[in-house]
Short mmCIF file of C-alpha atoms and ligand atoms in Angstrom, two decimals:
data_model
loop_
_atom_site.label_atom_id
_atom_site.label_comp_id
_atom_site.label_asym_id
_atom_site.label_seq_id
_atom_site.Cartn_x
_atom_site.Cartn_y
_atom_site.Cartn_z
CA UNK A 171 138.00 -5.43 -102.42
CA UNK A 172 138.69 -5.60 -106.20
CA UNK A 173 138.05 -8.63 -108.10
CA UNK A 174 138.99 -8.85 -111.64
CA UNK A 175 138.04 -10.97 -114.59
CA UNK A 176 140.21 -12.81 -116.87
CA UNK A 177 143.69 -12.06 -115.38
CA UNK A 178 146.72 -13.46 -116.78
CA UNK A 179 148.63 -15.67 -114.41
CA UNK A 180 151.97 -15.45 -116.33
CA UNK A 181 153.46 -12.80 -113.84
CA UNK A 182 152.33 -14.97 -111.12
CA UNK A 183 154.00 -18.58 -111.69
CA UNK A 184 157.62 -19.18 -111.94
CA UNK A 185 157.07 -21.63 -114.69
CA UNK A 186 155.98 -18.68 -116.73
CA UNK A 187 152.82 -20.34 -117.99
CA UNK A 188 150.48 -18.07 -119.63
CA UNK A 189 146.98 -18.98 -118.55
CA UNK A 190 144.19 -16.80 -117.08
CA UNK A 191 142.29 -16.81 -113.82
CA UNK A 192 138.59 -16.60 -114.28
CA UNK A 193 138.62 -14.29 -111.33
CA UNK A 194 141.41 -12.80 -109.48
CA UNK A 195 141.71 -10.99 -106.22
CA UNK A 196 144.68 -9.63 -104.09
CA UNK A 197 144.24 -10.62 -100.45
CA UNK A 198 145.89 -8.17 -98.05
CA UNK A 199 144.24 -9.08 -94.70
CA UNK A 200 142.45 -11.94 -93.22
CA UNK A 201 139.42 -9.76 -92.39
CA UNK A 202 138.88 -9.66 -96.27
CA UNK A 203 138.10 -13.31 -96.38
CA UNK A 204 134.60 -13.90 -95.11
CA UNK A 205 133.05 -11.40 -97.59
CA UNK A 206 135.17 -13.07 -100.39
CA UNK A 207 133.86 -16.41 -99.45
CA UNK A 208 130.15 -15.09 -99.25
CA UNK A 209 130.54 -13.90 -102.71
CA UNK A 210 132.41 -16.84 -104.34
CA UNK A 211 131.04 -19.63 -102.02
CA UNK A 212 130.75 -22.85 -103.98
CA UNK A 213 133.20 -21.67 -106.82
CA UNK A 214 136.62 -23.23 -106.73
CA UNK A 215 139.28 -21.18 -104.86
CA UNK A 216 143.09 -21.40 -105.51
CA UNK A 217 145.41 -19.65 -102.99
CA UNK A 218 148.40 -18.43 -104.78
CA UNK A 219 151.85 -17.37 -103.05
CA UNK A 220 154.72 -16.78 -105.20
CA UNK A 221 153.57 -19.47 -107.72
CA UNK A 222 156.97 -21.42 -107.37
CA UNK A 223 155.59 -24.79 -106.71
CA UNK A 224 152.74 -24.95 -109.22
CA UNK A 225 152.20 -26.19 -112.74
CA UNK A 226 149.13 -24.34 -114.36
CA UNK A 227 147.85 -26.09 -117.45
CA UNK A 228 144.70 -24.03 -118.64
CA UNK A 229 142.42 -21.27 -117.61
CA UNK A 230 141.98 -21.50 -113.83
CA UNK A 231 138.24 -21.74 -113.07
CA UNK A 232 136.72 -19.85 -110.06
CA UNK A 233 138.70 -17.28 -107.96
CA UNK A 234 142.62 -17.10 -107.74
CA UNK A 235 143.45 -15.57 -104.34
CA UNK A 236 147.02 -13.99 -104.46
CA UNK A 237 147.89 -13.96 -100.77
CA UNK A 238 149.78 -10.56 -100.08
CA UNK A 239 149.03 -10.54 -96.13
CA UNK A 240 152.01 -8.99 -94.61
CA UNK A 241 153.32 -8.42 -91.09
CA UNK A 242 155.86 -9.61 -88.61
CA UNK A 243 155.10 -9.62 -84.91
CA UNK A 244 157.32 -10.64 -82.09
CA UNK A 245 155.24 -12.91 -79.89
CA UNK A 246 157.64 -13.57 -77.06
CA UNK A 247 161.20 -13.25 -76.28
CA UNK A 248 163.47 -14.74 -73.74
CA UNK A 249 167.19 -15.75 -73.25
CA UNK A 250 167.07 -18.93 -75.42
CA UNK A 251 165.02 -17.33 -78.29
CA UNK A 252 162.23 -15.66 -79.88
CA UNK A 253 158.59 -16.70 -81.18
CA UNK A 254 157.34 -14.90 -84.25
CA UNK A 255 153.88 -14.48 -86.01
CA UNK A 256 154.49 -13.87 -89.71
CA UNK A 257 151.81 -12.80 -92.35
CA UNK A 258 151.37 -15.55 -94.97
CA UNK A 259 152.11 -13.25 -97.89
CA UNK A 260 155.39 -12.19 -96.69
CA UNK A 261 158.26 -13.43 -99.06
CA UNK A 262 160.01 -16.36 -97.35
CA UNK A 263 163.52 -15.47 -98.33
CA UNK A 264 163.00 -11.73 -97.01
CA UNK A 265 162.01 -13.23 -93.72
CA UNK A 266 165.07 -15.60 -93.54
CA UNK A 267 167.30 -12.44 -94.36
CA UNK A 268 165.81 -10.49 -91.40
CA UNK A 269 166.01 -13.32 -89.03
CA UNK A 270 169.62 -14.09 -89.80
CA UNK A 271 170.42 -10.38 -89.78
CA UNK A 272 169.11 -10.52 -86.06
CA UNK A 273 171.44 -13.38 -85.29
CA UNK A 274 168.57 -15.78 -84.65
CA UNK A 275 169.39 -19.32 -85.63
CA UNK A 276 167.00 -21.83 -87.37
CA UNK A 277 166.23 -20.55 -90.83
CA UNK A 278 169.46 -20.03 -92.33
CA UNK A 279 169.62 -23.37 -94.12
CA UNK A 280 166.41 -22.63 -95.83
CA UNK A 281 167.83 -19.41 -97.54
CA UNK A 282 166.99 -18.54 -101.24
CA UNK A 283 163.86 -20.71 -101.39
CA UNK A 284 161.44 -18.59 -103.40
CA UNK A 285 157.72 -18.21 -102.59
CA UNK A 286 155.71 -17.06 -99.59
CA UNK A 287 155.66 -17.78 -96.04
CA UNK A 288 152.11 -19.14 -96.16
CA UNK A 289 153.06 -21.67 -98.61
CA UNK A 290 156.06 -22.99 -96.62
CA UNK A 291 153.88 -25.54 -94.46
CA UNK A 292 152.23 -26.87 -97.56
CA UNK A 293 155.06 -29.04 -98.51
CA UNK A 294 157.11 -28.36 -95.26
CA UNK A 295 159.84 -26.73 -97.27
CA UNK A 296 163.16 -28.22 -96.86
CA UNK A 297 166.97 -27.81 -97.68
CA UNK A 298 170.45 -28.64 -96.57
CA UNK A 299 169.18 -30.89 -93.63
CA UNK A 300 166.50 -28.54 -92.28
CA UNK A 301 162.90 -28.44 -92.61
CA UNK A 302 160.23 -25.93 -91.68
CA UNK A 303 159.00 -28.45 -89.19
CA UNK A 304 162.17 -27.85 -87.03
CA UNK A 305 161.03 -24.17 -86.28
CA UNK A 306 157.28 -24.31 -86.92
CA UNK A 307 154.96 -23.56 -83.97
CA UNK A 308 151.55 -23.27 -85.47
CA UNK A 309 149.65 -22.34 -88.63
CA UNK A 310 146.61 -19.97 -88.62
CA UNK A 311 144.04 -20.22 -91.33
CA UNK A 312 140.49 -19.15 -92.34
CA UNK A 313 138.33 -22.32 -93.25
CA UNK A 314 137.06 -21.98 -96.85
CA UNK A 315 133.82 -23.99 -95.91
CA UNK A 316 132.99 -22.29 -92.51
CA UNK A 317 134.79 -18.71 -93.05
CA UNK A 318 136.05 -19.28 -89.33
CA UNK A 319 139.61 -18.76 -88.08
CA UNK A 320 141.58 -21.95 -87.18
CA UNK A 321 144.70 -22.82 -85.64
CA UNK A 322 146.72 -25.88 -86.55
CA UNK A 323 149.58 -26.77 -84.09
CA UNK A 324 152.83 -28.14 -85.63
CA UNK A 325 151.65 -31.57 -84.76
CA UNK A 326 148.36 -30.93 -86.41
CA UNK A 327 150.17 -30.13 -89.55
CA UNK A 328 151.43 -33.77 -89.89
CA UNK A 329 154.55 -32.42 -91.63
CA UNK A 330 156.76 -34.97 -93.48
CA UNK A 331 159.03 -35.01 -96.35
CA UNK A 332 157.56 -32.48 -98.88
CA UNK A 333 154.25 -33.32 -97.12
CA UNK A 334 151.53 -31.85 -94.82
CA UNK A 335 147.95 -32.33 -93.94
CA UNK A 336 147.36 -29.28 -96.45
CA UNK A 337 148.17 -31.81 -99.30
CA UNK A 338 145.62 -34.15 -97.92
CA UNK A 339 142.42 -33.85 -96.21
CA UNK A 340 142.81 -30.17 -95.84
CA UNK A 341 143.80 -29.28 -99.26
CA UNK A 342 141.81 -26.39 -100.89
CA UNK A 343 139.97 -26.28 -97.41
CA UNK A 344 142.05 -23.57 -95.59
CA UNK A 345 143.36 -20.23 -96.42
CA UNK A 346 146.80 -19.95 -94.50
CA UNK A 347 146.86 -16.21 -93.02
CA UNK A 348 149.93 -16.56 -90.76
CA UNK A 349 152.60 -18.93 -89.55
CA UNK A 350 154.16 -18.90 -86.01
CA UNK A 351 157.78 -19.90 -85.73
CA UNK A 352 160.29 -20.29 -82.81
CA UNK A 353 163.96 -19.33 -83.49
CA UNK A 354 166.98 -19.62 -81.30
CA UNK A 355 169.47 -17.07 -79.93
CA UNK A 356 172.05 -19.66 -79.19
CA UNK A 357 174.08 -21.56 -81.95
CA UNK A 358 171.80 -24.06 -83.54
CA UNK A 359 173.71 -25.11 -86.63
CA UNK A 360 173.03 -27.97 -89.09
CA UNK A 361 176.21 -28.31 -91.26
CA UNK A 362 176.01 -32.00 -92.15
CA UNK A 363 174.49 -31.80 -95.47
CA UNK A 364 176.36 -32.01 -98.72
CA UNK A 365 179.20 -29.57 -99.08
CA UNK A 366 178.26 -26.94 -96.55
CA UNK A 367 181.10 -27.73 -93.94
CA UNK A 368 183.75 -27.90 -96.74
CA UNK A 369 182.67 -24.70 -98.43
CA UNK A 370 182.66 -22.93 -94.83
CA UNK A 371 186.34 -24.23 -94.46
CA UNK A 372 187.18 -23.24 -97.93
CA UNK A 373 185.95 -19.67 -97.06
CA UNK A 374 188.04 -19.61 -94.03
CA UNK A 375 185.20 -19.84 -91.48
CA UNK A 376 185.72 -21.02 -88.03
CA UNK A 377 182.87 -23.72 -87.91
CA UNK A 378 182.41 -23.21 -84.11
CA UNK A 379 181.72 -19.39 -84.43
CA UNK A 380 179.55 -19.35 -87.53
CA UNK A 381 176.75 -16.86 -87.57
CA UNK A 382 173.48 -17.33 -89.11
CA UNK A 383 174.31 -14.70 -91.81
CA UNK A 384 177.42 -16.49 -92.52
CA UNK A 385 175.53 -19.71 -93.10
CA UNK A 386 172.84 -17.94 -95.11
CA UNK A 387 175.60 -16.61 -97.53
CA UNK A 388 177.27 -20.15 -97.89
CA UNK A 389 173.76 -21.71 -98.70
CA UNK A 390 172.92 -19.15 -101.36
CA UNK A 391 176.42 -19.54 -103.11
CA UNK A 392 175.93 -23.29 -103.17
CA UNK A 393 172.30 -23.08 -104.48
CA UNK A 394 173.26 -20.54 -107.04
CA UNK A 395 175.65 -22.82 -108.64
CA UNK A 396 173.23 -25.49 -109.20
CA UNK A 397 169.78 -23.96 -109.34
CA UNK A 398 168.57 -21.90 -112.05
CA UNK A 399 167.16 -18.25 -111.42
CA UNK A 400 163.40 -18.73 -112.63
CA UNK A 401 163.50 -15.00 -114.01
CA UNK A 402 166.04 -16.23 -116.53
CA UNK A 403 165.15 -20.04 -116.70
CA UNK A 404 161.48 -20.55 -115.72
CA UNK A 405 161.26 -23.55 -113.22
CA UNK A 406 159.69 -24.82 -110.12
CA UNK A 407 162.77 -26.10 -108.22
CA UNK A 408 162.90 -29.93 -107.95
CA UNK A 409 160.37 -31.38 -110.25
CA UNK A 410 160.41 -34.90 -108.61
CA UNK A 411 160.60 -35.85 -104.94
CA UNK A 412 163.49 -37.80 -103.91
CA UNK A 413 162.14 -41.47 -103.66
CA UNK A 414 162.23 -43.53 -100.60
CA UNK A 415 162.90 -47.10 -101.00
CA UNK A 416 163.23 -50.15 -98.56
CA UNK A 417 166.57 -51.55 -97.66
CA UNK A 418 166.25 -54.56 -99.93
CA UNK A 419 165.50 -52.43 -103.02
CA UNK A 420 168.31 -50.14 -102.05
CA UNK A 421 170.87 -52.98 -101.80
CA UNK A 422 169.91 -54.24 -105.12
CA UNK A 423 170.41 -50.97 -106.85
CA UNK A 424 173.65 -50.45 -105.02
CA UNK A 425 174.90 -53.56 -106.43
CA UNK A 426 174.17 -52.41 -109.91
CA UNK A 427 175.19 -48.82 -109.24
CA UNK A 428 177.99 -48.61 -106.67
CA UNK A 429 178.15 -44.76 -107.01
CA UNK A 430 174.32 -44.49 -106.13
CA UNK A 431 173.59 -41.58 -103.85
CA UNK A 432 171.08 -42.27 -101.12
CA UNK A 433 170.55 -41.22 -97.52
CA UNK A 434 169.64 -43.73 -94.74
CA UNK A 435 166.38 -42.76 -93.02
CA UNK A 436 165.57 -43.21 -89.37
CA UNK A 437 163.00 -46.05 -90.24
CA UNK A 438 165.73 -48.06 -92.01
CA UNK A 439 164.72 -47.06 -95.59
CA UNK A 440 166.77 -45.05 -97.99
CA UNK A 441 166.12 -41.72 -99.84
CA UNK A 442 167.45 -41.84 -103.24
CA UNK A 443 168.84 -38.73 -104.98
CA UNK A 444 166.39 -38.76 -108.05
CA UNK A 445 168.72 -36.24 -109.58
CA UNK A 446 171.42 -38.66 -109.63
CA UNK A 447 169.06 -41.34 -111.17
CA UNK A 448 167.90 -38.93 -113.93
CA UNK A 449 171.52 -37.74 -114.53
CA UNK A 450 172.70 -41.40 -114.74
CA UNK A 451 170.26 -42.00 -117.54
CA UNK A 452 171.67 -39.05 -119.58
CA UNK A 453 168.82 -36.55 -119.34
CA UNK A 454 170.91 -33.67 -118.00
CA UNK A 455 170.47 -30.84 -120.64
CA UNK A 456 168.28 -32.79 -122.87
CA UNK A 457 165.17 -30.97 -124.58
CA UNK A 458 161.74 -32.04 -125.50
CA UNK A 459 159.98 -29.34 -127.39
CA UNK A 460 160.07 -26.29 -125.39
CA UNK A 461 161.10 -28.00 -122.06
CA UNK A 462 164.64 -28.83 -121.15
CA UNK A 463 166.32 -30.76 -118.32
CA UNK A 464 168.54 -28.18 -116.58
CA UNK A 465 172.13 -28.94 -117.45
CA UNK A 466 173.36 -28.37 -113.81
CA UNK A 467 170.76 -30.01 -111.89
CA UNK A 468 168.84 -32.95 -113.48
CA UNK A 469 165.77 -32.84 -110.98
CA UNK A 470 164.97 -29.18 -112.34
CA UNK A 471 162.93 -28.74 -115.63
CA UNK A 472 163.08 -25.52 -117.37
CA UNK A 473 160.26 -24.16 -119.47
CA UNK A 474 161.27 -22.32 -122.77
CA UNK A 475 157.67 -21.73 -123.78
CA UNK A 476 154.31 -20.23 -122.23
CA UNK A 477 152.48 -23.50 -121.95
CA UNK A 478 153.26 -26.65 -119.79
CA UNK A 479 152.38 -29.42 -122.04
CA UNK A 480 156.09 -29.91 -122.99
CA UNK A 481 157.20 -29.86 -119.52
CA UNK A 482 154.67 -32.52 -118.41
CA UNK A 483 155.56 -34.60 -121.46
CA UNK A 484 159.24 -34.40 -120.58
CA UNK A 485 158.25 -35.43 -116.85
CA UNK A 486 156.54 -38.39 -118.11
CA UNK A 487 159.27 -39.54 -120.24
CA UNK A 488 161.67 -39.19 -117.43
CA UNK A 489 159.25 -41.03 -115.04
CA UNK A 490 159.01 -43.94 -117.42
CA UNK A 491 162.76 -44.19 -118.11
CA UNK A 492 163.59 -44.26 -114.22
CA UNK A 493 160.71 -46.72 -113.73
CA UNK A 494 162.15 -48.91 -116.50
CA UNK A 495 165.87 -48.80 -115.64
CA UNK A 496 165.43 -48.96 -111.84
CA UNK A 497 162.01 -49.91 -110.88
CA UNK A 498 161.62 -46.86 -109.03
CA UNK A 499 158.47 -44.62 -109.27
CA UNK A 500 159.24 -40.96 -109.46
CA UNK A 501 156.51 -38.57 -107.78
CA UNK A 502 156.01 -35.11 -109.11
CA UNK A 503 156.68 -32.49 -106.45
CA UNK A 504 154.86 -29.37 -107.57
CA UNK A 505 151.12 -29.22 -107.61
CA UNK A 506 149.55 -29.79 -111.14
CA UNK A 507 146.54 -27.42 -111.53
CA UNK A 508 144.09 -28.75 -114.06
CA UNK A 509 141.60 -26.21 -115.08
CA UNK A 510 139.05 -26.07 -118.04
CA UNK A 511 139.98 -24.49 -121.36
CA UNK A 512 143.33 -23.24 -122.63
CA UNK A 513 144.49 -19.74 -123.21
CA UNK A 514 145.68 -18.89 -126.99
P1 FAD B 203 152.73 -21.44 -104.62
O1 FAD B 203 153.39 -22.08 -105.69
O2 FAD B 203 152.10 -20.21 -104.87
O3 FAD B 203 151.68 -22.57 -104.04
C1 FAD B 203 151.93 -23.93 -103.83
C2 FAD B 203 150.83 -24.58 -103.14
O4 FAD B 203 150.45 -24.17 -101.95
C3 FAD B 203 149.57 -24.39 -104.06
O5 FAD B 203 148.77 -25.68 -103.85
C4 FAD B 203 148.81 -23.35 -103.32
O6 FAD B 203 147.42 -23.38 -103.50
C5 FAD B 203 149.25 -23.51 -101.87
N1 FAD B 203 149.24 -22.33 -101.20
C6 FAD B 203 150.19 -21.26 -101.27
N2 FAD B 203 149.99 -20.22 -100.43
C7 FAD B 203 148.70 -20.88 -99.49
C8 FAD B 203 148.11 -20.21 -98.42
N3 FAD B 203 148.43 -18.94 -98.06
N4 FAD B 203 147.10 -20.90 -98.14
C9 FAD B 203 146.83 -22.15 -98.53
N5 FAD B 203 147.43 -22.65 -99.61
C10 FAD B 203 148.48 -21.99 -100.06
N6 FAD B 203 161.10 -26.14 -102.16
C11 FAD B 203 161.60 -26.61 -101.07
O7 FAD B 203 161.01 -27.13 -100.27
N7 FAD B 203 163.06 -26.51 -100.90
C12 FAD B 203 163.85 -25.94 -101.68
O8 FAD B 203 165.11 -26.12 -101.69
C13 FAD B 203 163.25 -25.27 -102.99
N8 FAD B 203 163.90 -24.72 -103.96
C14 FAD B 203 163.36 -23.95 -104.85
C15 FAD B 203 164.34 -23.49 -105.83
C16 FAD B 203 163.52 -22.81 -106.99
C17 FAD B 203 164.60 -22.13 -107.97
C18 FAD B 203 162.20 -22.81 -107.05
C19 FAD B 203 161.62 -22.25 -108.36
C20 FAD B 203 161.57 -23.58 -106.29
C21 FAD B 203 162.11 -24.14 -105.09
N9 FAD B 203 161.09 -24.80 -103.93
C22 FAD B 203 161.86 -25.50 -102.94
C23 FAD B 203 159.81 -24.98 -104.24
C24 FAD B 203 158.89 -23.72 -103.70
O9 FAD B 203 159.73 -22.44 -103.59
C25 FAD B 203 158.32 -23.94 -102.49
O10 FAD B 203 157.41 -25.07 -102.35
C26 FAD B 203 157.55 -22.66 -101.77
O11 FAD B 203 157.18 -22.81 -100.58
C27 FAD B 203 156.30 -22.44 -102.49
O12 FAD B 203 155.96 -21.03 -102.30
P2 FAD B 203 154.89 -20.12 -103.04
O13 FAD B 203 154.40 -19.02 -102.32
O14 FAD B 203 155.54 -19.95 -104.50
O15 FAD B 203 153.68 -21.20 -103.28
N1 EPU B 204 173.08 -35.21 -108.31
C1 EPU B 204 173.67 -35.67 -109.49
N2 EPU B 204 173.19 -35.02 -110.66
C2 EPU B 204 172.17 -34.23 -110.66
C3 EPU B 204 171.61 -33.69 -109.62
C4 EPU B 204 171.96 -34.21 -108.42
O1 EPU B 204 174.40 -36.45 -109.63
O2 EPU B 204 171.98 -33.80 -111.96
C5 EPU B 204 173.51 -35.79 -106.96
C6 EPU B 204 174.44 -34.58 -106.35
O3 EPU B 204 175.65 -34.71 -106.80
C7 EPU B 204 174.13 -35.09 -104.80
C8 EPU B 204 172.73 -35.80 -104.86
O4 EPU B 204 172.44 -36.14 -106.11
O5 EPU B 204 174.99 -36.02 -104.50
C9 EPU B 204 171.65 -34.63 -104.22
O6 EPU B 204 171.70 -33.42 -104.96
P1 EPU B 204 171.35 -31.83 -104.26
O7 EPU B 204 172.21 -31.82 -103.02
O8 EPU B 204 171.61 -30.98 -105.34
O9 EPU B 204 169.94 -32.16 -103.84
P2 EPU B 204 168.76 -32.86 -104.39
O10 EPU B 204 168.45 -34.10 -103.82
O11 EPU B 204 168.70 -32.89 -105.99
C10 EPU B 204 166.96 -31.75 -102.87
C11 EPU B 204 165.69 -31.03 -102.70
C12 EPU B 204 166.03 -29.51 -103.14
C13 EPU B 204 166.88 -28.97 -101.98
C14 EPU B 204 168.24 -29.71 -102.02
C15 EPU B 204 169.19 -29.29 -100.89
C16 EPU B 204 163.96 -32.59 -103.13
C17 EPU B 204 163.08 -33.06 -104.16
N3 EPU B 204 164.93 -31.63 -103.59
O12 EPU B 204 167.46 -31.64 -104.09
O13 EPU B 204 164.77 -28.64 -102.91
O14 EPU B 204 167.09 -27.53 -102.14
O15 EPU B 204 167.92 -31.24 -101.80
O16 EPU B 204 168.71 -29.81 -99.71
O17 EPU B 204 164.01 -33.04 -101.93
C18 EPU B 204 162.90 -28.33 -104.16
O18 EPU B 204 162.11 -29.03 -103.32
O19 EPU B 204 162.19 -27.74 -105.09
C19 EPU B 204 164.28 -28.10 -103.99
C20 EPU B 204 165.10 -27.38 -104.85
#
């Protein structure tokens, strides 16, 4: 297996940050992992998928492992649905296109999310009222410490809002090699979020007969109106999580801001639309150095340079402003990778 030194990661992250990996390898099969671990054991290892949820800051020490493990296997099929095993290096949206094309329900609301299948469990990707946890059966990994295969059931993954065990005690300890999903053959639609239902009606669809492919097209259209294409405006999607506050704080904010956008949670708390708060404070379209708040979606920061300092400074200023104005702490969503020295 070819391991290269000093590879530029600029083509491998959607924020377009030009830093190098000390070592870089492309993983195409789980069977390659034990020998790599034997060679690089003890060095830091960063697994990279599509690089669409990372903020690189400086040269990445150790080994960057670009996951390109492919494959799609039908594990089981019955009258209700199918169970699939998908290689971690498969492209997420191509998987969604294939499954919706088969008429299988479950992934259509998660259309047009960049990145790899293997990264989907890391933050339990979610959009338009659906999360990965609604279809996930299991995650297969190879342990970085023991080079042994492991299986995490959906419950083991402890999936939450933009959260999983892989962001906590299993962070940087497992290489995800495959993901098992269960999809439905019968209608299983989630149309309650935002403008999906209205857009479907406007397009003349019969809501009772919507196919997964039709929902996919609706979602793609809605997303394209708001979210910038990383190839044209480098970004990592939402830069902050939507903060969840208790009912008392929500009522207090609601009195001050009657238009506040918030979603009641099952536990009585409220998830606030961080984009609304940032927008309300006048940040939309504002620039700091080579970073900019996206003019159509205040939760998205766009990088106009090849570093990440300005993006991180802009994020900090927004966090300070939202905290001062509303008493709400915004948590950064993408993972910030801090390395050693800078690429000039
Ligand atoms: P990467 O950025 O490569 O990695 C992310 C993290 O996962 C890193 O910590 C990495 O080390 C780890 N990782 C990746 N692969 C593996 C593996 N095989 N094994 C172990 N660890 C691994 N996210 C949403 O949830 N919903 C959205 O609607 C959404 N919309 C987006 C829109 C745009 C325009 C963009 C740019 C991003 C959006 N995202 C969204 C964020 C992002 O696409 C997802 O988080 C995606 O799952 C990241 O996949 P990736 O392969 O690019 O991960
Ligand atoms: N809003 C504004 N101004 C803005 C942005 C949003 O007023 O600048 C308002 C919208 O009008 C809407 C509400 O805030 O009433 C929510 O906006 P939107 O539907 O665009 O969703 P979001 O909360 O900003 C979340 C996810 C997205 C996901 C969408 C759709 C998080 C952190 N982000 O964004 O995920 O695609 O919902 O479900 O939960 C990502 O994680 O990278 C991501 C893009």
